[in-house]
Coordinates of C-alpha atoms in Angstrom, one line a residue:
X1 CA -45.1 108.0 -61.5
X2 CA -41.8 107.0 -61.1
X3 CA -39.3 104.1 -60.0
X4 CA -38.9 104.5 -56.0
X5 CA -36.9 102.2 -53.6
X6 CA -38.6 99.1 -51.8
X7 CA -39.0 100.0 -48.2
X8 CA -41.6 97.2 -47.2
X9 CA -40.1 95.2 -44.3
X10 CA -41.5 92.0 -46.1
X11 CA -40.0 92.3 -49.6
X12 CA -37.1 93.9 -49.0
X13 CA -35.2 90.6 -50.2
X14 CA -37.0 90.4 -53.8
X15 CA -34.5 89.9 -57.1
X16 CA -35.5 94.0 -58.0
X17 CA -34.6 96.5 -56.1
X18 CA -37.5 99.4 -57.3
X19 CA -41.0 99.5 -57.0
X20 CA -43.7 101.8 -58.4
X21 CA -47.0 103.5 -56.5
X22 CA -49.8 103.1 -56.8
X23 CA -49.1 99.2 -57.3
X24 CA -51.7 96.9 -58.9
X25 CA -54.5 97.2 -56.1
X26 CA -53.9 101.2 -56.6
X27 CA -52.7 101.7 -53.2
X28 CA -50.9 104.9 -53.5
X29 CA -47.8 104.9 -50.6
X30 CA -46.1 102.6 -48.5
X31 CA -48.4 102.9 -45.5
X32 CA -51.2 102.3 -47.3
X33 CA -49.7 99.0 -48.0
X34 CA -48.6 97.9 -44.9
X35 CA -52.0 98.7 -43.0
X36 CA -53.4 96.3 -45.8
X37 CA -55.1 93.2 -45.2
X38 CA -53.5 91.9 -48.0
X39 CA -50.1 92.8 -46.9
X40 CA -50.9 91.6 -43.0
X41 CA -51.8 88.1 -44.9
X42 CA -48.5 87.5 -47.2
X43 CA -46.7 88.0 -43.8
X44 CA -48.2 85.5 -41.6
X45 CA -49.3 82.5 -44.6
X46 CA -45.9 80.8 -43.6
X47 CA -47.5 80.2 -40.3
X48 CA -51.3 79.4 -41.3
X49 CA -49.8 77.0 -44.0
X50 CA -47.6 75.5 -41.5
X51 CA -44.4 76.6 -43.7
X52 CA -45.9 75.1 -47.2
X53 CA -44.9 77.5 -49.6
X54 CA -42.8 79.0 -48.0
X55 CA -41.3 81.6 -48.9
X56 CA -42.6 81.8 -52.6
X57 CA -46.6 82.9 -51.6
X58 CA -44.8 85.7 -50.1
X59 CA -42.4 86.6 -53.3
X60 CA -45.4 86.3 -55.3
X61 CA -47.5 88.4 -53.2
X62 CA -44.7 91.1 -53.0
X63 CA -44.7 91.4 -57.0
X64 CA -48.2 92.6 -56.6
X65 CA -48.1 94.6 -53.4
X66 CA -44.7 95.7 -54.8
X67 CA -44.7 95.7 -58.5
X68 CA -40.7 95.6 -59.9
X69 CA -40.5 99.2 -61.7
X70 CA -36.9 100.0 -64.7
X71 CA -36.9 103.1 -66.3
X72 CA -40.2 104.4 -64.7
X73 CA -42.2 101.5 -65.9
X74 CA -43.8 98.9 -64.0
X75 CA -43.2 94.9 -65.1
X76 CA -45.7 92.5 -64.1
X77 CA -44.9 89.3 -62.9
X78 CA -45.0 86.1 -65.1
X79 CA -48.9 84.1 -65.3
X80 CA -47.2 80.6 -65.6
X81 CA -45.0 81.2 -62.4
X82 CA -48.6 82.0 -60.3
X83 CA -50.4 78.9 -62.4
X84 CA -47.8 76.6 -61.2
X85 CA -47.4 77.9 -57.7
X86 CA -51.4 77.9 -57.1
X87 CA -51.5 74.5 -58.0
X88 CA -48.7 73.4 -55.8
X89 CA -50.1 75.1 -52.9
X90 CA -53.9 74.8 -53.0
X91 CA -53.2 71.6 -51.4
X92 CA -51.6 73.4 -48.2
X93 CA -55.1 76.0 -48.7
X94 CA -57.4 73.3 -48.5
X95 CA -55.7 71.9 -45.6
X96 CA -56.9 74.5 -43.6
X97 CA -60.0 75.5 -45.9
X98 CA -58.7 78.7 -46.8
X99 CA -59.6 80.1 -50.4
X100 CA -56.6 80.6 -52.5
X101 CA -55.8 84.8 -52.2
X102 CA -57.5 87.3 -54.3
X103 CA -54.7 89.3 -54.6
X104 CA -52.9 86.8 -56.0
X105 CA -55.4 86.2 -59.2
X106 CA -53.3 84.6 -62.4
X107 CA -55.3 86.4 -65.2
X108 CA -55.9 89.5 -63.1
X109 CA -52.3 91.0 -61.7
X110 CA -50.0 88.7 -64.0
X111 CA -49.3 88.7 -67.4
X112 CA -47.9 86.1 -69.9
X113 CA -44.2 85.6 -70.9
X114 CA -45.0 87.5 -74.7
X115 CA -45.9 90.8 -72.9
X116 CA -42.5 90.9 -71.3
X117 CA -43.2 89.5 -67.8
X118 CA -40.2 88.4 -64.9
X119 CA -40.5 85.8 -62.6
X120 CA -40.5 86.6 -58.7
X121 CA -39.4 83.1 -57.4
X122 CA -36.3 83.0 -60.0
X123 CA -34.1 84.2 -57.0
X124 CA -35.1 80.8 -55.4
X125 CA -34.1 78.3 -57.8
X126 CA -30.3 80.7 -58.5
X127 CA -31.3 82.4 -61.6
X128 CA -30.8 85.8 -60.7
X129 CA -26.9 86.4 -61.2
X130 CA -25.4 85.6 -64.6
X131 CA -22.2 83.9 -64.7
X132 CA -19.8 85.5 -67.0
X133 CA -18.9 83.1 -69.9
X134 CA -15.1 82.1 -70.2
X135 CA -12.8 82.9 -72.4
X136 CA -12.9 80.4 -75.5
X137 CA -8.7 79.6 -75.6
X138 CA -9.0 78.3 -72.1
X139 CA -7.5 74.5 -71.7
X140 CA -9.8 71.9 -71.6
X141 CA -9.1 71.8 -67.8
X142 CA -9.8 74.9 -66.4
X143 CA -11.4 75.8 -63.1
X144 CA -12.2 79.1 -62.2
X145 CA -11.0 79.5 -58.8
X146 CA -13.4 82.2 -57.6
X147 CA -15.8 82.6 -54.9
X148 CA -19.5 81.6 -55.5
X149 CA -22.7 83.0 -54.3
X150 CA -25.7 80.6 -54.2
X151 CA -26.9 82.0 -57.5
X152 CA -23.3 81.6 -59.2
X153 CA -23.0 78.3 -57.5
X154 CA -26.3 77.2 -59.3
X155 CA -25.5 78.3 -62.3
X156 CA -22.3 76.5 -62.2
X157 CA -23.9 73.3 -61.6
X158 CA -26.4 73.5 -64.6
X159 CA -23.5 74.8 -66.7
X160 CA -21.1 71.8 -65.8
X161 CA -23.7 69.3 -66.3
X162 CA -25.0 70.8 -69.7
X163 CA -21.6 70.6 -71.0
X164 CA -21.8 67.1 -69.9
X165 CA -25.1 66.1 -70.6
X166 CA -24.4 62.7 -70.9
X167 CA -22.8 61.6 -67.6
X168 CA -24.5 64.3 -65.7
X169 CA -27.9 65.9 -64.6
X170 CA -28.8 68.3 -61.8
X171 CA -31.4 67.9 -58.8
X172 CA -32.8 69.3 -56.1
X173 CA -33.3 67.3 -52.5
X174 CA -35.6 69.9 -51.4
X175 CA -36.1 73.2 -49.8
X176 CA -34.0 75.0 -47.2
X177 CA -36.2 77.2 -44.5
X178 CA -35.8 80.2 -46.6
X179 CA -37.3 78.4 -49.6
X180 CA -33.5 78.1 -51.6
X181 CA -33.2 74.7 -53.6
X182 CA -30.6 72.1 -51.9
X183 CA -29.0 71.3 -55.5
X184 CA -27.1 68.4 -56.4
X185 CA -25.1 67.6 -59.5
X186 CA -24.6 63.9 -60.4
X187 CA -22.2 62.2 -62.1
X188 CA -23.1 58.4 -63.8
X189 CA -23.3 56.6 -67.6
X190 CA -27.4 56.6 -66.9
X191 CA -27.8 60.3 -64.9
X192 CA -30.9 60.3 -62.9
X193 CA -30.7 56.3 -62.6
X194 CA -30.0 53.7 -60.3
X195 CA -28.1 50.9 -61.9
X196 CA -28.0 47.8 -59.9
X197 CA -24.8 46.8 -58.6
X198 CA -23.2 50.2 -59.1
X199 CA -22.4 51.8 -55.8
X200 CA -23.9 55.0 -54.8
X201 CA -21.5 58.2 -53.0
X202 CA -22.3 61.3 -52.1
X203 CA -20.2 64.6 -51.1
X204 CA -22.1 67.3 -48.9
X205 CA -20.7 71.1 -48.4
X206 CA -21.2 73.7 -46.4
X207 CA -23.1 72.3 -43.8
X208 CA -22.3 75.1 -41.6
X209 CA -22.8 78.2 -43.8
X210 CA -19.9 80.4 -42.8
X211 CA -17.8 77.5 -43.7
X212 CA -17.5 77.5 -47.5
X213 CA -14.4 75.7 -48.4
X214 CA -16.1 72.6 -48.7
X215 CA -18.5 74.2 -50.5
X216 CA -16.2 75.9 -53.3
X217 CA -13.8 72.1 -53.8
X218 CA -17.3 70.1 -55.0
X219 CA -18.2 72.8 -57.2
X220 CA -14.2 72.8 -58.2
X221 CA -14.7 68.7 -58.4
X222 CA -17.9 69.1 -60.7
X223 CA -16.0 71.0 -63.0
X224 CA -13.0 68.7 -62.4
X225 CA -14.7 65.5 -63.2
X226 CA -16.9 67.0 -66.2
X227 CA -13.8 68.5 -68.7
X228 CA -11.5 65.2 -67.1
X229 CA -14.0 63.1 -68.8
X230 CA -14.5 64.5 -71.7
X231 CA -10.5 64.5 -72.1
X232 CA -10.4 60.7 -71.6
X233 CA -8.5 61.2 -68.1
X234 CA -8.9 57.0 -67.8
X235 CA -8.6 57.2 -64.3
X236 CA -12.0 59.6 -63.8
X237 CA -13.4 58.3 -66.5
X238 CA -13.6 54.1 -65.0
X239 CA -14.6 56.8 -61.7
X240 CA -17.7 57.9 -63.2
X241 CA -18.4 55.1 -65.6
X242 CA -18.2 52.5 -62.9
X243 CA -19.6 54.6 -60.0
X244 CA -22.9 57.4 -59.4
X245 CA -21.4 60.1 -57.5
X246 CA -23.3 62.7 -56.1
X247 CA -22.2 66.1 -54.7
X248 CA -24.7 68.4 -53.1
X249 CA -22.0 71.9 -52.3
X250 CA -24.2 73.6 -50.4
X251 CA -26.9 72.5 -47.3
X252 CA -27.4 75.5 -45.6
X253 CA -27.6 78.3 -48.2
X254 CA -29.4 80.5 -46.2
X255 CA -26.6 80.1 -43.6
X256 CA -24.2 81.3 -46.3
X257 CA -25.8 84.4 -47.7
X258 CA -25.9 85.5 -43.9
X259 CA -21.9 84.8 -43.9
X260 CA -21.8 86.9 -46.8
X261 CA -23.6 89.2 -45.7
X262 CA -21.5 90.4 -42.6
X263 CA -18.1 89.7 -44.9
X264 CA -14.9 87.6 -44.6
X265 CA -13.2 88.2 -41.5
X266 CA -16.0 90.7 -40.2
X267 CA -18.7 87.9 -39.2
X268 CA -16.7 85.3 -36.3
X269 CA -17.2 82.0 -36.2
X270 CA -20.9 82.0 -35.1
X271 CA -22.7 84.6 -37.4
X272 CA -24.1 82.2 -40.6
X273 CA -22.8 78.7 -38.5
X274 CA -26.4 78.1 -38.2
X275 CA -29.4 78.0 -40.6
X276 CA -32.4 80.7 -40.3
X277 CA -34.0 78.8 -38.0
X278 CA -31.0 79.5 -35.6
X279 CA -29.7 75.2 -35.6
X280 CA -27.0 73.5 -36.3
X281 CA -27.6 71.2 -39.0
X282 CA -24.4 69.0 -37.6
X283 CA -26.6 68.1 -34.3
X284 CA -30.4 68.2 -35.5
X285 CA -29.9 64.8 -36.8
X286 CA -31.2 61.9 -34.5
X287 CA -28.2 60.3 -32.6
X288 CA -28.3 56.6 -33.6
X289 CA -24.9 55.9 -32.0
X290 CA -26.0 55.8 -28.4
X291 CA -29.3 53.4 -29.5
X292 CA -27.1 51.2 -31.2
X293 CA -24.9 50.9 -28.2
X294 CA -27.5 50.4 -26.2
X295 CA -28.8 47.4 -28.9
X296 CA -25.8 45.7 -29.0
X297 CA -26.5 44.8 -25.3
X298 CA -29.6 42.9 -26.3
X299 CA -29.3 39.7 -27.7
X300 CA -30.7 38.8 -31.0
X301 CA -31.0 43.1 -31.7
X302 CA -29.8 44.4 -35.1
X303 CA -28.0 47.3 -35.6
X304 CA -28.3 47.4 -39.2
X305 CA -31.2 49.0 -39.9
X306 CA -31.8 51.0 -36.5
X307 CA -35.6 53.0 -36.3
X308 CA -35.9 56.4 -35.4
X309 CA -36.2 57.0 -31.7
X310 CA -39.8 58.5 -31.9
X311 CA -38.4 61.4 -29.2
X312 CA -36.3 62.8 -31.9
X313 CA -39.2 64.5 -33.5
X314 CA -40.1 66.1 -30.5
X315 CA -37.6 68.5 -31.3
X316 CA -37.5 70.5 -34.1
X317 CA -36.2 69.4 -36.6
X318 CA -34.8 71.5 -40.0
X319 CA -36.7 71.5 -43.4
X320 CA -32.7 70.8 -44.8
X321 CA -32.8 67.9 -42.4
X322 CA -35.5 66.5 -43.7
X323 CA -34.6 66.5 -47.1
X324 CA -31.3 64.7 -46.1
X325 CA -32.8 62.0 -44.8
X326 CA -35.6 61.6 -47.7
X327 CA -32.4 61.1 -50.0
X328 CA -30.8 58.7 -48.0
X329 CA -33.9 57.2 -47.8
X330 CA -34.6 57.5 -51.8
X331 CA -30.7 56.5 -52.9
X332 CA -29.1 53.4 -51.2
X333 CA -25.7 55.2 -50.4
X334 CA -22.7 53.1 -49.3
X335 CA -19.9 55.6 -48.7
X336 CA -20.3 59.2 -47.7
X337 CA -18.6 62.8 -46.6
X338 CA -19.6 65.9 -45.0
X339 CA -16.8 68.8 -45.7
X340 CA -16.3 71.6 -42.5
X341 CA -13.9 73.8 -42.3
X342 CA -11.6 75.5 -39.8
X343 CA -9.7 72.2 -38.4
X344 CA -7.7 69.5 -39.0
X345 CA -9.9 66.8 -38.5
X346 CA -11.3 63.5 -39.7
X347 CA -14.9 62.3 -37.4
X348 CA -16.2 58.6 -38.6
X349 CA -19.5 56.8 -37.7
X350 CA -19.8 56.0 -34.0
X351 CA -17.4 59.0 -33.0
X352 CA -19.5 59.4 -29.5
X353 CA -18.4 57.9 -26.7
X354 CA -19.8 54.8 -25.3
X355 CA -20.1 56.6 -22.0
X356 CA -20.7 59.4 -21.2
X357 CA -18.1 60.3 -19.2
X358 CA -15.9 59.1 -21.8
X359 CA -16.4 62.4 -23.9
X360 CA -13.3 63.8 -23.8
X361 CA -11.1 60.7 -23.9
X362 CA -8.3 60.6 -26.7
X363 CA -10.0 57.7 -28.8
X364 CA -7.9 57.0 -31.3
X365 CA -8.5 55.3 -34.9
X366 CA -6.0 52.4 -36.4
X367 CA -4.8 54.5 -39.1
X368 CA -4.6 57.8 -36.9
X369 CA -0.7 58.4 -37.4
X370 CA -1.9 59.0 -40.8
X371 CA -4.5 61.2 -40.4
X372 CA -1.9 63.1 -38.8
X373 CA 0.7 63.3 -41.0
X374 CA -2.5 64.3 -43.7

C-alpha cells in the first residue's frame, strides 16, 4: 500500500494532503468510500445537528474514512481529540436522539498521543503552519511586516501574548461558519479580568475578508504594544496599565482564505467580501438606528438600552454575528472600531439617515474638515 492523493469531495480541505487504501473500515478505493453510509453521514451531520459541530465531526470522520498516510504509512488520529469532541457534541446527538457514530469509536480507530497520533481539528484552532522564529539580534521593537494567513495570524497572537504573559492572554469569541476560532488577544495588568472602573476597548479586523489591512495593523499593534511595554515606552505602558484593550484581527476568516485563495489582484472586490454563508457581516447586524429614531418620538422611551426588534432573527443571521454580540454582551465596552479597507472614510453610530429619502444627503460631522485633511 502506498501514500495516494485525497480525492474525496468532503475532505479535500484536511491539514494532510495523502491518504492510504484500504482506510480503517478496510474499504479498499475511493468509490467504495463515497457510496458509504458512513461517508453519506459525515456529509449531511451539519444539517441534522443544526450546524453543532460543525465542521469538526466532519474532520474527524475524514481521519477515518481518509486516514493521513507520510512515507507509505498510515497515522491515526489522536484519542483525546475524539474524547473531547464526543463529549461536546453528544449534547447536539441527543437533541435529536441520534447515537453518537460508530465509525467514530475513540478506542477503536484512534490512538493515544505515545503511539505517535496527529490531531485532525488542529487546522481549526491555527496550528497547522509554523511561524519561523526571528532572528535573536533583532531590536526590541521589531515587527515583521509580512502577510499572515489565519494559521500564521494565530500563531502570532499566542506568541505575542506568551512573551507577554503578564499583561496579556488570548481568547476565542467563538466559531466562524467554517468552524475557524474568532481569536482575540488582550491586553490588561489582570488579563482575562474585568477590573471595575477600568474601561473596556476593542479593535475588530477584517470584517470583510478580502479586506486585510485592518487585519495585518492589530496583529502589527499586538506586537507593538507587547515589546513597547516591556521597554518601559511610559506612554503604552499607563495605555495598558490603565485600560483592557482588546483586538480581535480577524471576523471573517473564512472570508479571507477564499481572498487568498483567488490571489491579490486576481479576486475583485467581491470574491471573499462575504463569509461562506455568502453575507456581509457589515449588514447582518440588527439596525438599531431607525428604532431608536423612532423611540425618540415617544415620550418617556429610552434609547439607552434598546431590545432587539424580534424581526431581526427572522433573517439569518451569521454564527460570527452571534458571537459579536455574546461579547458585547459578556464585556461592557465603551469605545470601539471596526477597520475596512479600500476608502477613505470614517462611519460613526447613527450614520443612517433619519429618513429615508435622506440617504444620500452629504451629512456632515463637526470635526469633518479633519477627517479630511486625515
Amino acid at each position: 500500500a502506498k501514500c495516494v492523493d485525497i480525492a474525496l469531495s468532503s475532505c479535500t480541505d484536511v491539514a494532510y494532503t495523502q491518504m492510504m487504501y484500504p482506510n480503517f473500515l478496510d474499504q479498499k478505493s475511493r468509490e467504495v468510500i463515497e457510496y458509504s453510509s458512513e461517508y453519506i453521514l459525515i456529509s449531511v451531520l451539519h444539517n441534522l445537528l443544526q450546524g453543532e459541530c460543525n465542521p469538526d465531526l466532519r474532520l474527524l470522520g475524514c481521519s477515518v474514512l481518509a486516514p493521513q498516510c507520510e512515507k507509505d504509512k498510515v497515522i491515526k488520529p489522536c484519542r483525546h481529540v475524539c474524547e473531547n469532541l464526543k463529549k461536546n457534541c453528544l449534547p447536539a446527538f441527543d437533541a435529536i436522539d441520534m447515537a453518537w457514530p460508530y465509525f467514530l469509536d475513540c478506542d477503536r480507530f484512534f490512538a493515544g498521543e505515545e503511539e505517535g497520533c496527529f490531531d485532525p481539528l488542529a487546522k481549526l484552532r491555527g496550528e497547522v503552519d509554523v511561524e519561523e522564529d526571528l532572528p535573536p539580534d533583532l531590536p526590541g521593537t521589531f515587527i515583521q511586516f509580512k502577510h499572515h494567513s489565519y494559521s500564521q495570524m494565530v500563531s502570532m497572537l499566542k506568541k505575542t501574548a506568551s512573551k507577554c504573559s503578564h499583561i496579556a492572554t488570548t481568547y476565542s469569541i467563538g466559531r466562524s461558519f467554517e468552524g475557524k476560532d474568532l481569536f482575540v488577544i488582550e491586553f490588561s495588568t489582570k488579563p482575562g479580568h474585568h477590573e471595575l472602573l477600568k474601561p473596556e476597548f476593542k479593535y475588530i479586523g477584517n470584517m470583510h475578508g478580502n479586506e486585510v489591512v485592518g487585519k495585518e495593523l492589530l496583529i502589527y499593534l499586538a506586537q507593538y504594544l507587547c515589546s513597547e511595554y516591556l521597554l518601559g515606552n511610559p506612554r503604552i505602558q499607563t495605555l495598558i496599565n490603565n485600560t483592557r484593550i482588546h483586538l480581535l484581527p480577524s471576523l471573517n476568516p473564512d472570508g479571507y482564505e477564499l481572498a487568498a485563495e483567488e490571489g491579490a489582484g486576481y479576486n475583485g472586490w467581491i470574491i471573499g467580501r462575504q463569509t461562506a454563508q455568502n453575507l456581509d457581516l457589515n449588514r447582518n447586524f440588527p439596525d438599531l438606528t431607525a428604532e431608536a429614531y423612532r423611540r425618540a418620538g415617544i415620550r418617556g422611551a429610552r434609547i439607552d438600552h434598546i431590545p432587539i426588534p424580534q424581526s431581526y432573527w427572522w433573517g439569518k443571521v451569521a454564527p460570527e454575528t452571534k458571537a459579536v454580540m455574546k461579547w458585547l454582551r459578556s464585556i461592557p465596552f465603551v469605545l470601539s472600531a471596526s477597520l475596512h479597507g479600500g476608502e477613505l472614510v470614517v462611519t460613526y453610530p447613527y450614520d443612517y439617515s433619519r429618513h429615508p429619502m435622506e440617504e444620500k444627503m452629504f451629512s456632515p460631522t463637526p470635526d469633518e474638515k479633519v477627517i479630511l485633511f486625515l
